[in-house]
mmCIF file of C-alpha atoms in Angstrom:
data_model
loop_
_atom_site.group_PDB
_atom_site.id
_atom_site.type_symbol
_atom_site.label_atom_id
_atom_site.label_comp_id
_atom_site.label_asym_id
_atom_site.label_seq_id
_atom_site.Cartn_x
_atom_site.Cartn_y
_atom_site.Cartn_z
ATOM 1 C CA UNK A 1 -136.413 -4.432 -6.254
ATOM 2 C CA UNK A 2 -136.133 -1.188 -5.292
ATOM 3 C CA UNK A 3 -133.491 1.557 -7.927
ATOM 4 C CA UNK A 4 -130.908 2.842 -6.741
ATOM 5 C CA UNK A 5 -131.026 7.152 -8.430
ATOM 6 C CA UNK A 6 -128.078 9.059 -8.216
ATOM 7 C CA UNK A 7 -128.862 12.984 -6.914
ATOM 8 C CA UNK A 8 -128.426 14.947 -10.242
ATOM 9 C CA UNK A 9 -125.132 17.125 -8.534
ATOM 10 C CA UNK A 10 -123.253 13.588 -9.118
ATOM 11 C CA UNK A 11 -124.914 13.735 -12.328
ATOM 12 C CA UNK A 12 -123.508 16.013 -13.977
ATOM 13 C CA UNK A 13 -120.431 15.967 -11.799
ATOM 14 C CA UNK A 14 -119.524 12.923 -13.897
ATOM 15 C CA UNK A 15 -120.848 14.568 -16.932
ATOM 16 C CA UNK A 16 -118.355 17.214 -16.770
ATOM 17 C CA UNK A 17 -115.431 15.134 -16.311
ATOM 18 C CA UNK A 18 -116.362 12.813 -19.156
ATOM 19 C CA UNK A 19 -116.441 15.869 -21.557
ATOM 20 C CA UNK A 20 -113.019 16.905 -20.146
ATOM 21 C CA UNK A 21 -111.300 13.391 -20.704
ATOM 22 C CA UNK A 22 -112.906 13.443 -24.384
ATOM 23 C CA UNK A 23 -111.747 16.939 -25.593
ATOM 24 C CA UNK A 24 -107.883 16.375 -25.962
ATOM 25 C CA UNK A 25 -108.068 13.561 -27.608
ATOM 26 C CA UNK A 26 -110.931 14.942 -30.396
ATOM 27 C CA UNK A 27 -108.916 18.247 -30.876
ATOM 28 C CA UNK A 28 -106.049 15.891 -31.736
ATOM 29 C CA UNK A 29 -108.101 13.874 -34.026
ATOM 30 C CA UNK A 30 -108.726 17.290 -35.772
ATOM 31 C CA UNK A 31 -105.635 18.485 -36.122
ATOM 32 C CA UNK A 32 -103.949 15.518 -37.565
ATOM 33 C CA UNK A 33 -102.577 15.915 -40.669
ATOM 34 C CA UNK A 34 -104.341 14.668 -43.910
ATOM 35 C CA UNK A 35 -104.173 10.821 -45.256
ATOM 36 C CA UNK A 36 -100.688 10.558 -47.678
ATOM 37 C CA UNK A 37 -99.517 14.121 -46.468
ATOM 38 C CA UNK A 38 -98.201 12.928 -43.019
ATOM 39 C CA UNK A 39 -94.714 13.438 -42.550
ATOM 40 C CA UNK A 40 -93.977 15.380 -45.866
ATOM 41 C CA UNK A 41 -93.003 18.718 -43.991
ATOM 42 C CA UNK A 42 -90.471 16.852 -42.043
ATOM 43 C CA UNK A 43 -88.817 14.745 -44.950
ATOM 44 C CA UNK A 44 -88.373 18.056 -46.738
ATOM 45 C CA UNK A 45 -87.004 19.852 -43.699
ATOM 46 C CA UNK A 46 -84.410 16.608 -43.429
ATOM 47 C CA UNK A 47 -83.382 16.598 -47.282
ATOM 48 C CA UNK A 48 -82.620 20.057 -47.476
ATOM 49 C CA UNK A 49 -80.340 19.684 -43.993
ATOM 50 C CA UNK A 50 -79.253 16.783 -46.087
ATOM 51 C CA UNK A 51 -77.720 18.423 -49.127
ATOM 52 C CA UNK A 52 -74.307 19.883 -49.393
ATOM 53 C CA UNK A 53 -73.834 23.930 -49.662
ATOM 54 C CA UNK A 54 -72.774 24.722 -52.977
ATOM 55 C CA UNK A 55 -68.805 25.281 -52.769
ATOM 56 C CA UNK A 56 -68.303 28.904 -53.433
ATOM 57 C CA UNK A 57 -65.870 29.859 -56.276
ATOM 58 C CA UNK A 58 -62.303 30.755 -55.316
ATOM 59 C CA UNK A 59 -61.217 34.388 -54.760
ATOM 60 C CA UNK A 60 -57.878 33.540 -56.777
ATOM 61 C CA UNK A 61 -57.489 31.414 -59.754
ATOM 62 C CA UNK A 62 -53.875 30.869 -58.283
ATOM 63 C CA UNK A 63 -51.293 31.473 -55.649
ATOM 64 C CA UNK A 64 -49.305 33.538 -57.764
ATOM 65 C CA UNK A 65 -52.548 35.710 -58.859
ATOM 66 C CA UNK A 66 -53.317 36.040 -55.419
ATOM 67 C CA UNK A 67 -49.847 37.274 -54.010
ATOM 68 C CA UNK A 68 -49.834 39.840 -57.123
ATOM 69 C CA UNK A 69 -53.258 41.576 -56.314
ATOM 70 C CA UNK A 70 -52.102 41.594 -52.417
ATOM 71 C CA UNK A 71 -48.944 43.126 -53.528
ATOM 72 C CA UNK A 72 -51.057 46.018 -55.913
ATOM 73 C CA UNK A 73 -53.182 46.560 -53.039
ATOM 74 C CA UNK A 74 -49.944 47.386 -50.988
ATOM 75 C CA UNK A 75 -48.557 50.053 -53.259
ATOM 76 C CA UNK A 76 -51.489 51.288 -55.120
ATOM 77 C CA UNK A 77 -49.389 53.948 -57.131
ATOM 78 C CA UNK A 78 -46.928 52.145 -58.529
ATOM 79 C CA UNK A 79 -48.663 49.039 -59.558
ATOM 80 C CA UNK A 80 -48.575 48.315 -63.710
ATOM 81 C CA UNK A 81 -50.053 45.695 -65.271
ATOM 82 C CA UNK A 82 -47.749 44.297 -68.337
ATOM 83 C CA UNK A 83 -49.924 42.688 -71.068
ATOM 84 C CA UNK A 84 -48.456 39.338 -72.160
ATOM 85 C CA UNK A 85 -49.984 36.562 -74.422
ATOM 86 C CA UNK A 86 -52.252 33.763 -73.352
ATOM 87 C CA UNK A 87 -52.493 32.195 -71.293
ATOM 88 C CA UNK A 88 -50.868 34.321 -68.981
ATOM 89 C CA UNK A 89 -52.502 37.706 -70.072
ATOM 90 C CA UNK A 90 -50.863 39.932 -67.821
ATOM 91 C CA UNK A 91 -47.703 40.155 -64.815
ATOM 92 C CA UNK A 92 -47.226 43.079 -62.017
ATOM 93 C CA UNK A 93 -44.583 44.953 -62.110
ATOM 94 C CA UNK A 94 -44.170 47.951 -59.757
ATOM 95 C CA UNK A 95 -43.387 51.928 -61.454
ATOM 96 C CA UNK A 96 -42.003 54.563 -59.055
ATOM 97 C CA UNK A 97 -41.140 58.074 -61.512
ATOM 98 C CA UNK A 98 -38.251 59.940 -60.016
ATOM 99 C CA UNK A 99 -38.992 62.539 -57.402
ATOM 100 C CA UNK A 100 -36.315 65.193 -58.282
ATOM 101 C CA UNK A 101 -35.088 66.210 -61.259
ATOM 102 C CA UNK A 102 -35.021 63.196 -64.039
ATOM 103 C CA UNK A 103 -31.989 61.279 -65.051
ATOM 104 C CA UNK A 104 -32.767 57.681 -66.056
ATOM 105 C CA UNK A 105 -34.459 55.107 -64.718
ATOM 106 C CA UNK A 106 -33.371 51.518 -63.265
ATOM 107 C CA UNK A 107 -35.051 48.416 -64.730
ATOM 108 C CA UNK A 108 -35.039 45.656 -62.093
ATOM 109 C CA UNK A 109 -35.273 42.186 -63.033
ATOM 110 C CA UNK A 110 -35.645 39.585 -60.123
ATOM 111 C CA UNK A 111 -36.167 35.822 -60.147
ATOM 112 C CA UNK A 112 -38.951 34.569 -57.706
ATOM 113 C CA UNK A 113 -41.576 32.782 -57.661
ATOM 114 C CA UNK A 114 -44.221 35.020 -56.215
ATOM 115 C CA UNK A 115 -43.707 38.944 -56.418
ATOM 116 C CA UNK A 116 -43.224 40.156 -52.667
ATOM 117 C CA UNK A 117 -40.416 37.383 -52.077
ATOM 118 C CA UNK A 118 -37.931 40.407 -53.248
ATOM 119 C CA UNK A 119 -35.027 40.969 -50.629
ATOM 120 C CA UNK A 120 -34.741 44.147 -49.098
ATOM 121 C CA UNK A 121 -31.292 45.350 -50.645
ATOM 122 C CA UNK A 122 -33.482 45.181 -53.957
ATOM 123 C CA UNK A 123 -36.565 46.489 -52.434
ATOM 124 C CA UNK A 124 -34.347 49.234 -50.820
ATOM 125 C CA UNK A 125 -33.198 50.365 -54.147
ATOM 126 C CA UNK A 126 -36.803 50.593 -55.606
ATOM 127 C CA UNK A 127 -37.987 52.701 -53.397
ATOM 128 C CA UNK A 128 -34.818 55.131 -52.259
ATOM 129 C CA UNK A 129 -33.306 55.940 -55.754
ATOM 130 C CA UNK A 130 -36.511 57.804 -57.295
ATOM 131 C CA UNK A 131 -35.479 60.038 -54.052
ATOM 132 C CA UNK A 132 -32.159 61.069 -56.139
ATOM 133 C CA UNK A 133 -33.428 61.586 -59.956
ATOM 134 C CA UNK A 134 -33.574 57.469 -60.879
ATOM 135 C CA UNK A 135 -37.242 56.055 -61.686
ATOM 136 C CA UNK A 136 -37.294 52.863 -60.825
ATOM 137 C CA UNK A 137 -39.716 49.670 -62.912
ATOM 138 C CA UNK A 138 -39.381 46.067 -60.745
ATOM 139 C CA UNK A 139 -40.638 42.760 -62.526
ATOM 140 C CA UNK A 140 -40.387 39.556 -61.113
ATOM 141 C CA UNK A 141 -39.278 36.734 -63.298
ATOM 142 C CA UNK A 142 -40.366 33.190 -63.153
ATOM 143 C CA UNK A 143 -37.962 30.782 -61.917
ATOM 144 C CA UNK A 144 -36.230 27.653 -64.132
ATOM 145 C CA UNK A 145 -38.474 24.481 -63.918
ATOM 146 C CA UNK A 146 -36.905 21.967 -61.457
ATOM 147 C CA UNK A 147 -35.513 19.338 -62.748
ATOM 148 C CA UNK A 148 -37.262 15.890 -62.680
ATOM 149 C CA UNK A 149 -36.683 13.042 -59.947
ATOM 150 C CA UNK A 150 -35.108 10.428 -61.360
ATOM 151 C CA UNK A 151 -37.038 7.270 -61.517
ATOM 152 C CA UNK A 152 -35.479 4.593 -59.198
ATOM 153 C CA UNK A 153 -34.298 1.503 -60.768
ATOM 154 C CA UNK A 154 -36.956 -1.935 -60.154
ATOM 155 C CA UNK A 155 -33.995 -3.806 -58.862
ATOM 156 C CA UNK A 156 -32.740 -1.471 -56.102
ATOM 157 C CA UNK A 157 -37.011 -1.436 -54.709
ATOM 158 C CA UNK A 158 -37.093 -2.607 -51.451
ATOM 159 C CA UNK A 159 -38.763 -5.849 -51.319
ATOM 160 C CA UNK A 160 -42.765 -6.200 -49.922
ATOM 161 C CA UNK A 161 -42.627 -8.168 -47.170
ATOM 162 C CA UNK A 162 -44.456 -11.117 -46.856
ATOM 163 C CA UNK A 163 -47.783 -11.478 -44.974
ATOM 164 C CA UNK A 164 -48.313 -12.554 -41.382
ATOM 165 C CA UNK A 165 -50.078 -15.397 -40.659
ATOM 166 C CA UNK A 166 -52.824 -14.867 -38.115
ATOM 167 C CA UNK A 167 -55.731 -16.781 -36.520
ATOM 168 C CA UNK A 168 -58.730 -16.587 -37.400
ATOM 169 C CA UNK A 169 -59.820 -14.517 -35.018
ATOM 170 C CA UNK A 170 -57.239 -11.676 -35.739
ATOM 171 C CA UNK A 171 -58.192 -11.978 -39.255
ATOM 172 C CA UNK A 172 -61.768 -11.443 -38.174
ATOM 173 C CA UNK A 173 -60.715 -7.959 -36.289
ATOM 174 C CA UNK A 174 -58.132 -6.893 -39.091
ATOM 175 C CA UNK A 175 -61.427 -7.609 -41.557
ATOM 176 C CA UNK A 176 -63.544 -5.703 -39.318
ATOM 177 C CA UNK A 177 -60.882 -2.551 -38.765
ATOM 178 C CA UNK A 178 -60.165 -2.326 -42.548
ATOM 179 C CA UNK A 179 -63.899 -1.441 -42.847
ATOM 180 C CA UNK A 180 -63.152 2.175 -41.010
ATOM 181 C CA UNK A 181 -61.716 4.731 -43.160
ATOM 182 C CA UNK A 182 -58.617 6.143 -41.682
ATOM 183 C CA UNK A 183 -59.063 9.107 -40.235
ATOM 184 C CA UNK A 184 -55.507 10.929 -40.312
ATOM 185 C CA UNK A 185 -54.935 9.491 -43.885
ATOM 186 C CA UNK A 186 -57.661 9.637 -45.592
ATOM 187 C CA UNK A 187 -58.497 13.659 -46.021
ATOM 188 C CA UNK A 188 -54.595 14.097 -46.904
ATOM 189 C CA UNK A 189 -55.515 12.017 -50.427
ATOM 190 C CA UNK A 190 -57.967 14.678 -51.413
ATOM 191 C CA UNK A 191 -56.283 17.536 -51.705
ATOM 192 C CA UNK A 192 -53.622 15.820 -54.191
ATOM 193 C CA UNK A 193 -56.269 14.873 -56.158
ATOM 194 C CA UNK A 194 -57.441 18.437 -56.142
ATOM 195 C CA UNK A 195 -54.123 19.837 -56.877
ATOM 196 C CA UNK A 196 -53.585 17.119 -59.380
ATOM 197 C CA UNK A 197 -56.871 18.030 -61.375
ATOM 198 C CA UNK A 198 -56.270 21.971 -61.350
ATOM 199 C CA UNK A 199 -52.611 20.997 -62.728
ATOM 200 C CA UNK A 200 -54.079 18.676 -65.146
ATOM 201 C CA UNK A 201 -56.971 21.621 -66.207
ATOM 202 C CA UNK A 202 -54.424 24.511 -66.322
ATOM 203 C CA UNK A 203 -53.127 25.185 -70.222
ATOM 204 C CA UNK A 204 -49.768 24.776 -70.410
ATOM 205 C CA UNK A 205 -47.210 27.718 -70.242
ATOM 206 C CA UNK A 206 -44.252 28.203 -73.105
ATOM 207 C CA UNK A 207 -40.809 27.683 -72.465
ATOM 208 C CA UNK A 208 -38.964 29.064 -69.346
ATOM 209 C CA UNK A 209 -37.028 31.389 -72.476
ATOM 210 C CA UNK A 210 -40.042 32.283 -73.686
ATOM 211 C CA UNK A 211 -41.469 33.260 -70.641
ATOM 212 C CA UNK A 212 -38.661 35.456 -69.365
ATOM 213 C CA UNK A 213 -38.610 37.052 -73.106
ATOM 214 C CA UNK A 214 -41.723 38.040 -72.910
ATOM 215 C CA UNK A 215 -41.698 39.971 -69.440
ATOM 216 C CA UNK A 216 -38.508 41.717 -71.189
ATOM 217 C CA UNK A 217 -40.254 43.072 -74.241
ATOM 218 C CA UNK A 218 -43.327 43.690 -72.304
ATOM 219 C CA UNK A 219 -41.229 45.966 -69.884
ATOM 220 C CA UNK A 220 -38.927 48.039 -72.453
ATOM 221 C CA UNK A 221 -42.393 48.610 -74.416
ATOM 222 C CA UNK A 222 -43.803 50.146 -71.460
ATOM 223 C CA UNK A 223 -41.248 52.460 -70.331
ATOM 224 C CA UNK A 224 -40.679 52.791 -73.977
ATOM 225 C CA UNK A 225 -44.769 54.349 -74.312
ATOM 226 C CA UNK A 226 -44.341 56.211 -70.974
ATOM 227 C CA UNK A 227 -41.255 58.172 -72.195
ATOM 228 C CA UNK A 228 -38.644 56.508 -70.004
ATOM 229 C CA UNK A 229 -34.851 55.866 -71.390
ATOM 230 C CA UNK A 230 -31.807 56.425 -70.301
ATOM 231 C CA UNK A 231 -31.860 52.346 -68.713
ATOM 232 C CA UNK A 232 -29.679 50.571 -66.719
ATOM 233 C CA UNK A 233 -31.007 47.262 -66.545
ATOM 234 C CA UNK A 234 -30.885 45.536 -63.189
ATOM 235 C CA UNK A 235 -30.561 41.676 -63.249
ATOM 236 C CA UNK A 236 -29.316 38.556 -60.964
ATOM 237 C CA UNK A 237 -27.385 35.294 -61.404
ATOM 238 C CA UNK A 238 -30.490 32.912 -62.087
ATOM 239 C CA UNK A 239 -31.847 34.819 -65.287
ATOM 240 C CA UNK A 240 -29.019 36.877 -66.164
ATOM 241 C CA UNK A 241 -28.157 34.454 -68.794
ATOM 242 C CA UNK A 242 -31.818 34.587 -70.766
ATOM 243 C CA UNK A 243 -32.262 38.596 -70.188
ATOM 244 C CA UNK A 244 -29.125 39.072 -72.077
ATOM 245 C CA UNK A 245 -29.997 36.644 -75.003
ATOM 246 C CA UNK A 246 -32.875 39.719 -75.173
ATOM 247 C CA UNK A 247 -31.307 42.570 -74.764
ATOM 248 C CA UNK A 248 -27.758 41.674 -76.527
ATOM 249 C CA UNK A 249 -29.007 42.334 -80.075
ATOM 250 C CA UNK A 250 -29.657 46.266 -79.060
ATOM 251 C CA UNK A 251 -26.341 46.134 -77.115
ATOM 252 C CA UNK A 252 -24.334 45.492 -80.136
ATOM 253 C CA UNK A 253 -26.574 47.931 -82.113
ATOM 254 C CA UNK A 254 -25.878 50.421 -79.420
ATOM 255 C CA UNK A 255 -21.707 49.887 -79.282
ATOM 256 C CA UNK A 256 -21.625 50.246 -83.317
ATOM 257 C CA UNK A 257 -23.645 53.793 -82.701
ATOM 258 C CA UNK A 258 -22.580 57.364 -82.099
ATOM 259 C CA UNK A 259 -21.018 57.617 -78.455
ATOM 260 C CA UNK A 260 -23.223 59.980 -76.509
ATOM 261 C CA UNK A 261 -22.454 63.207 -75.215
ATOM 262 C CA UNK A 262 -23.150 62.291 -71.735
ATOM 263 C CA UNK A 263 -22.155 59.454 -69.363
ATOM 264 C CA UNK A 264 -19.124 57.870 -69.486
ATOM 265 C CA UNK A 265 -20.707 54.570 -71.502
ATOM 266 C CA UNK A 266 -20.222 54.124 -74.877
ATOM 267 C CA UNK A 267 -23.222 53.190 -75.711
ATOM 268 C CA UNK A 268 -25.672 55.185 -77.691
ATOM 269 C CA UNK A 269 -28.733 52.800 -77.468
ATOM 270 C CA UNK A 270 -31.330 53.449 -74.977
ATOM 271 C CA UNK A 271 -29.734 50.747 -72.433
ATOM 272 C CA UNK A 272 -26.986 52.377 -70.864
ATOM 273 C CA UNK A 273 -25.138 49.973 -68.276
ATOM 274 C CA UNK A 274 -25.807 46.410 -66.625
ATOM 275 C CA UNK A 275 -25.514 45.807 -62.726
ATOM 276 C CA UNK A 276 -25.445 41.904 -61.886
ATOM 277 C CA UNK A 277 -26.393 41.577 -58.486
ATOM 278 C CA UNK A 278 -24.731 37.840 -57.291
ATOM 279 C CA UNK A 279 -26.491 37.645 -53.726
ATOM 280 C CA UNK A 280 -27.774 33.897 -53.963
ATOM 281 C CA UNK A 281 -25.294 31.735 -52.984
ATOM 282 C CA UNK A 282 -25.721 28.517 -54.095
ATOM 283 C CA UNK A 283 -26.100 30.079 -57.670
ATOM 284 C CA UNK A 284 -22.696 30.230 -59.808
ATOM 285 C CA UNK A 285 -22.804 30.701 -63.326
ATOM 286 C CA UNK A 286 -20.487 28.395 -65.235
ATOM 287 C CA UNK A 287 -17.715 29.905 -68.152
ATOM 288 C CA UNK A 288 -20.559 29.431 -71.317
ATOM 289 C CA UNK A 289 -22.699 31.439 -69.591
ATOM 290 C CA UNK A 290 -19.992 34.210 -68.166
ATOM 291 C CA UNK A 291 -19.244 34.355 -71.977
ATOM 292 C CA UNK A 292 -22.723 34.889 -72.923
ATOM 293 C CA UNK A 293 -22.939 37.853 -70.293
ATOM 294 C CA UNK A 294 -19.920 39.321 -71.270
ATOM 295 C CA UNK A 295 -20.881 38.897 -74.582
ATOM 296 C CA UNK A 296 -20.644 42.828 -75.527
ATOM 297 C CA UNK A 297 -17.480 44.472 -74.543
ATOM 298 C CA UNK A 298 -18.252 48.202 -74.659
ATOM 299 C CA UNK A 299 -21.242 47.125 -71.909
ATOM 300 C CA UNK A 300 -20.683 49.099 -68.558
ATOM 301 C CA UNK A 301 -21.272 45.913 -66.041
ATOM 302 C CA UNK A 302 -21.167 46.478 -62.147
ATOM 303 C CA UNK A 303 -20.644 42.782 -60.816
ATOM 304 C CA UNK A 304 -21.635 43.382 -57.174
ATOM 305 C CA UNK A 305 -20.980 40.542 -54.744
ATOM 306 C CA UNK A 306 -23.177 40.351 -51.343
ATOM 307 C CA UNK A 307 -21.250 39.298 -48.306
ATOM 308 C CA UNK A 308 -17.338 38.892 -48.569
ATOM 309 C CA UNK A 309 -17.001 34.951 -47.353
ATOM 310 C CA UNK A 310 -14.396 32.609 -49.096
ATOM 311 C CA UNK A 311 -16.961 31.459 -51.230
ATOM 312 C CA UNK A 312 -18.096 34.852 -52.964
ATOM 313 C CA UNK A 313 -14.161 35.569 -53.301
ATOM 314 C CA UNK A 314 -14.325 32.633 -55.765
ATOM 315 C CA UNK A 315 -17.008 33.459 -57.431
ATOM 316 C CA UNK A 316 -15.651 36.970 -58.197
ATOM 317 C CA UNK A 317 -11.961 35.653 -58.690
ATOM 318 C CA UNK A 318 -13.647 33.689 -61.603
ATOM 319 C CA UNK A 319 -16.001 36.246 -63.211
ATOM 320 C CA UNK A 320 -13.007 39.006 -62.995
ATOM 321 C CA UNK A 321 -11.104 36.510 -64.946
ATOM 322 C CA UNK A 322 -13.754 35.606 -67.787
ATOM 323 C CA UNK A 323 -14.269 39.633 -67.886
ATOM 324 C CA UNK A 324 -10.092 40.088 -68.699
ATOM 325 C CA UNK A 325 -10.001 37.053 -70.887
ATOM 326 C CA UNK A 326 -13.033 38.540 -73.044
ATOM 327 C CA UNK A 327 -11.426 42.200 -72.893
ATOM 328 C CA UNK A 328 -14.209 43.871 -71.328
ATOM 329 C CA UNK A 329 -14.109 48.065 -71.181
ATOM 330 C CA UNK A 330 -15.891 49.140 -68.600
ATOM 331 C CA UNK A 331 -15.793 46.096 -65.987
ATOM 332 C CA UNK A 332 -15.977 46.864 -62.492
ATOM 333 C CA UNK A 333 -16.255 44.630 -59.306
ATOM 334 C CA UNK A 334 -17.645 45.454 -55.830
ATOM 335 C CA UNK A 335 -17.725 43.026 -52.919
ATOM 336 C CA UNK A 336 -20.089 44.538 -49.658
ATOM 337 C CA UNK A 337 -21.231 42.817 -46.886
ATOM 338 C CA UNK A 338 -24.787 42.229 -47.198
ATOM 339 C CA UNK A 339 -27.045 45.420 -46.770
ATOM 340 C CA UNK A 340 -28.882 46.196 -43.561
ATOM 341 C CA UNK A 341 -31.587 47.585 -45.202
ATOM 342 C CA UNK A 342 -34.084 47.403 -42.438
ATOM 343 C CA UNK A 343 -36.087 50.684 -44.100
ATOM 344 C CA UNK A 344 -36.638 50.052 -47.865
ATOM 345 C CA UNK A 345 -37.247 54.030 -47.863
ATOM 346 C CA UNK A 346 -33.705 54.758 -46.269
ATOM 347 C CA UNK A 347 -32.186 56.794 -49.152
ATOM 348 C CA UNK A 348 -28.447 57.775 -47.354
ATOM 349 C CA UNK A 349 -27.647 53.680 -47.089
ATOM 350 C CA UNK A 350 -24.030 53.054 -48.535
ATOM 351 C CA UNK A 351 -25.626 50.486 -50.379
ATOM 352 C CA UNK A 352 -27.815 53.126 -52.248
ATOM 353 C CA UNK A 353 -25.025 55.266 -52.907
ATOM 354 C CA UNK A 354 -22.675 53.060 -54.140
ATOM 355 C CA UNK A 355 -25.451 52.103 -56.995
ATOM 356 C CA UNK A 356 -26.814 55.251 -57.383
ATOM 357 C CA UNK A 357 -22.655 56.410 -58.216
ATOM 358 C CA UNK A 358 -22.134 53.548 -60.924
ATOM 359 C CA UNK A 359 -25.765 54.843 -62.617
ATOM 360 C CA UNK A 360 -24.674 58.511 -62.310
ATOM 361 C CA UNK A 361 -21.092 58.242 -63.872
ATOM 362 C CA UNK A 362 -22.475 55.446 -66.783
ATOM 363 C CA UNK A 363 -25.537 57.269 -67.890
ATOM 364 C CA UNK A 364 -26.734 60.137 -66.292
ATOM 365 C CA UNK A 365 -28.448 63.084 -68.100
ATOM 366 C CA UNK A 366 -29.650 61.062 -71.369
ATOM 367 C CA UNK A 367 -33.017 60.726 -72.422
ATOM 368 C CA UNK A 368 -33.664 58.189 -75.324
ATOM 369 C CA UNK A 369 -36.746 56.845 -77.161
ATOM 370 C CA UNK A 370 -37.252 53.605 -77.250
ATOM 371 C CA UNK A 371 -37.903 50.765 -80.253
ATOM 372 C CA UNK A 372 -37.558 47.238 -78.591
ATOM 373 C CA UNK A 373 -38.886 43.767 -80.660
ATOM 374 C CA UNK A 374 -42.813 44.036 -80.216
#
């Protein structure tokens, strides 16, 4: 039988495509990772993906420290720090020295919760009367606690309804639906948790007295070590009643003193005269604590009433009577509509001038040391 011989072209024609068709796959072969390290690179890769980023730590330990530093960073030059005990360490209040010629300064007490929630009338003061010889010192006091809700009596709960009764295949697609979280309920739970845990870490604060006491004698120390006397002390309705359980025992001292030689107050202590500013008006103070107030008669009191409605008549119609029945000196009442103080810097407003008249004729031109309760 005669053999068939391919030419040797065809040869290694076929040659050459055999090597082509075997190089791939033995360069693969090569390059495949070792026995028991397959795969590691990309489980690593997936776990790190994987792993939550640490939370970073919060810029503010609170709301109320974060409105505070905002506020310092907004007027750099009259920011002061007040030192007060733990665990509250320090509060802002806000210094502005008089621009012309000294005569006193104001000391402005204000109830809110977070410092910049001042009104303008207030904020116009602070920043126009330093214009006209008055240095002005603003700290924010903290607001009573609210009062507790009630529990609701078991009897007056409504009822739980009773359950539906379904088919079986309804309870098969409830079954299957409870198994999905919720979507637009279920965050909402975890920041109440949060909030509830900070509450629960946070150590607990004294007494709302305590508290307001303590910004007092923090603030009459400080004007008291940077030379400022001369005071007339600033307050409104809500904490009126627990700045003047601080300040009455140097009130009295002051009315049984030496009358000075300037002014036309009587007393000789460093705190000169008291304007209460009534501009809430859903806040009345009842007689016990209009008697508390009025508790020193020789006091110089401006009771200034914002925005002459029926129900601001009353309230001054009632503190003009407590005032008479209590034989106060130097009582005088003033009922304005409500500033327009649209520029905190205007220094000609008649609301300006009206306070900055009271100040001059109670205690202008008097500089005195101060020695408050450390």
């Amino acid at each position: 039988m005669r053999r068939t011989e391919f030419p040797l072209f065809l040869r290694l024609r076929w040659s050459l495509i055999l090597a082509l068709l075997i190089a791939p796959a033995w360069a693969q072969d090569e390059n495949a990772p070792a026995p028991g390290t397959e795969g590691d690179g990309e489980v690593a890769e997936t776990a790190a993906e994987a792993a939550p980023p640490e939370p970073e730590p919060p810029q503010y330990a609170s709301r109320r420290d974060r409105d505070q530093t905002l506020l310092a960073e907004r007027f750099p030059d009259d920011t002061q720090w007040l030192s007060l005990p733990e665990p509250e360490n320090e509060t802002l209040a806000l210094f502005r020295p008089a621009a012309a010629e000294p005569k006193g300064a104001l000391l402005m007490f204000y109830s809110a919760e977070n410092p910049p929630h001042w009104p303008a009338p207030l904020a116009n003061l602070r920043q126009a009367l330093p214009r006209h010889g008055w240095a002005t010192f603003a700290v924010t006091l903290p607001l009573p606690p609210k009062a507790p809700v009630p529990e609701r009596p078991e009897d007056t709960l409504p009822k739980t309804p009773a359950p539906d009764t379904e088919t079986p295949d309804e309870e098969e697609a409830t079954g299957d639906e409870a198994g999905e979280p919720d979507e637009e309920n279920a965050p909402a739970a975890e920041p109440a948790a949060n909030e509830e845990a900070e509450e629960d870490l946070a150590p607990p604060l004294p007494d709302h007295e305590t508290r307001i006491a303590q910004r007092v004698n923090a603030a009459l120390n400080w004007l008291d070590a940077n030379g400022q006397g001369n005071l007339v002390v600033l307050v409104d309705p809500i904490s009126a009643p627990e700045v003047m359980a601080v300040l009455r025992p140097q009130l009295e001292a002051g009315a049984q003193g030496e009358p000075p030689s300037t002014g036309e107050s009587p007393l000789s202590g460093p705190i000169r005269a008291l304007i209460l500013v009534n501009q809430h008006g859903a806040i009345t103070l009842d007689r016990a604590e209009l008697e508390a107030l009025f508790a020193v008669p020789a006091l110089p009191l401006l009771d200034v009433f914002l925005g002459p409605d029926a129900r601001t008549r009353e309230q001054q119609r009632r503190h003009r009577d407590s005032a008479r029945r209590l034989r106060l000196e130097h009582y005088q009442t003033l009922v304005i509509g409500r500033p327009d103080a649209q520029d905190p810097e205007d220094e000609r407003s008649f609301w300006v001038r009206r306070i900055q008249g009271f100040m001059h004729r109670q205690a202008e031109g008097r500089e005195v040391r101060l020695n408050p309760p450390r």
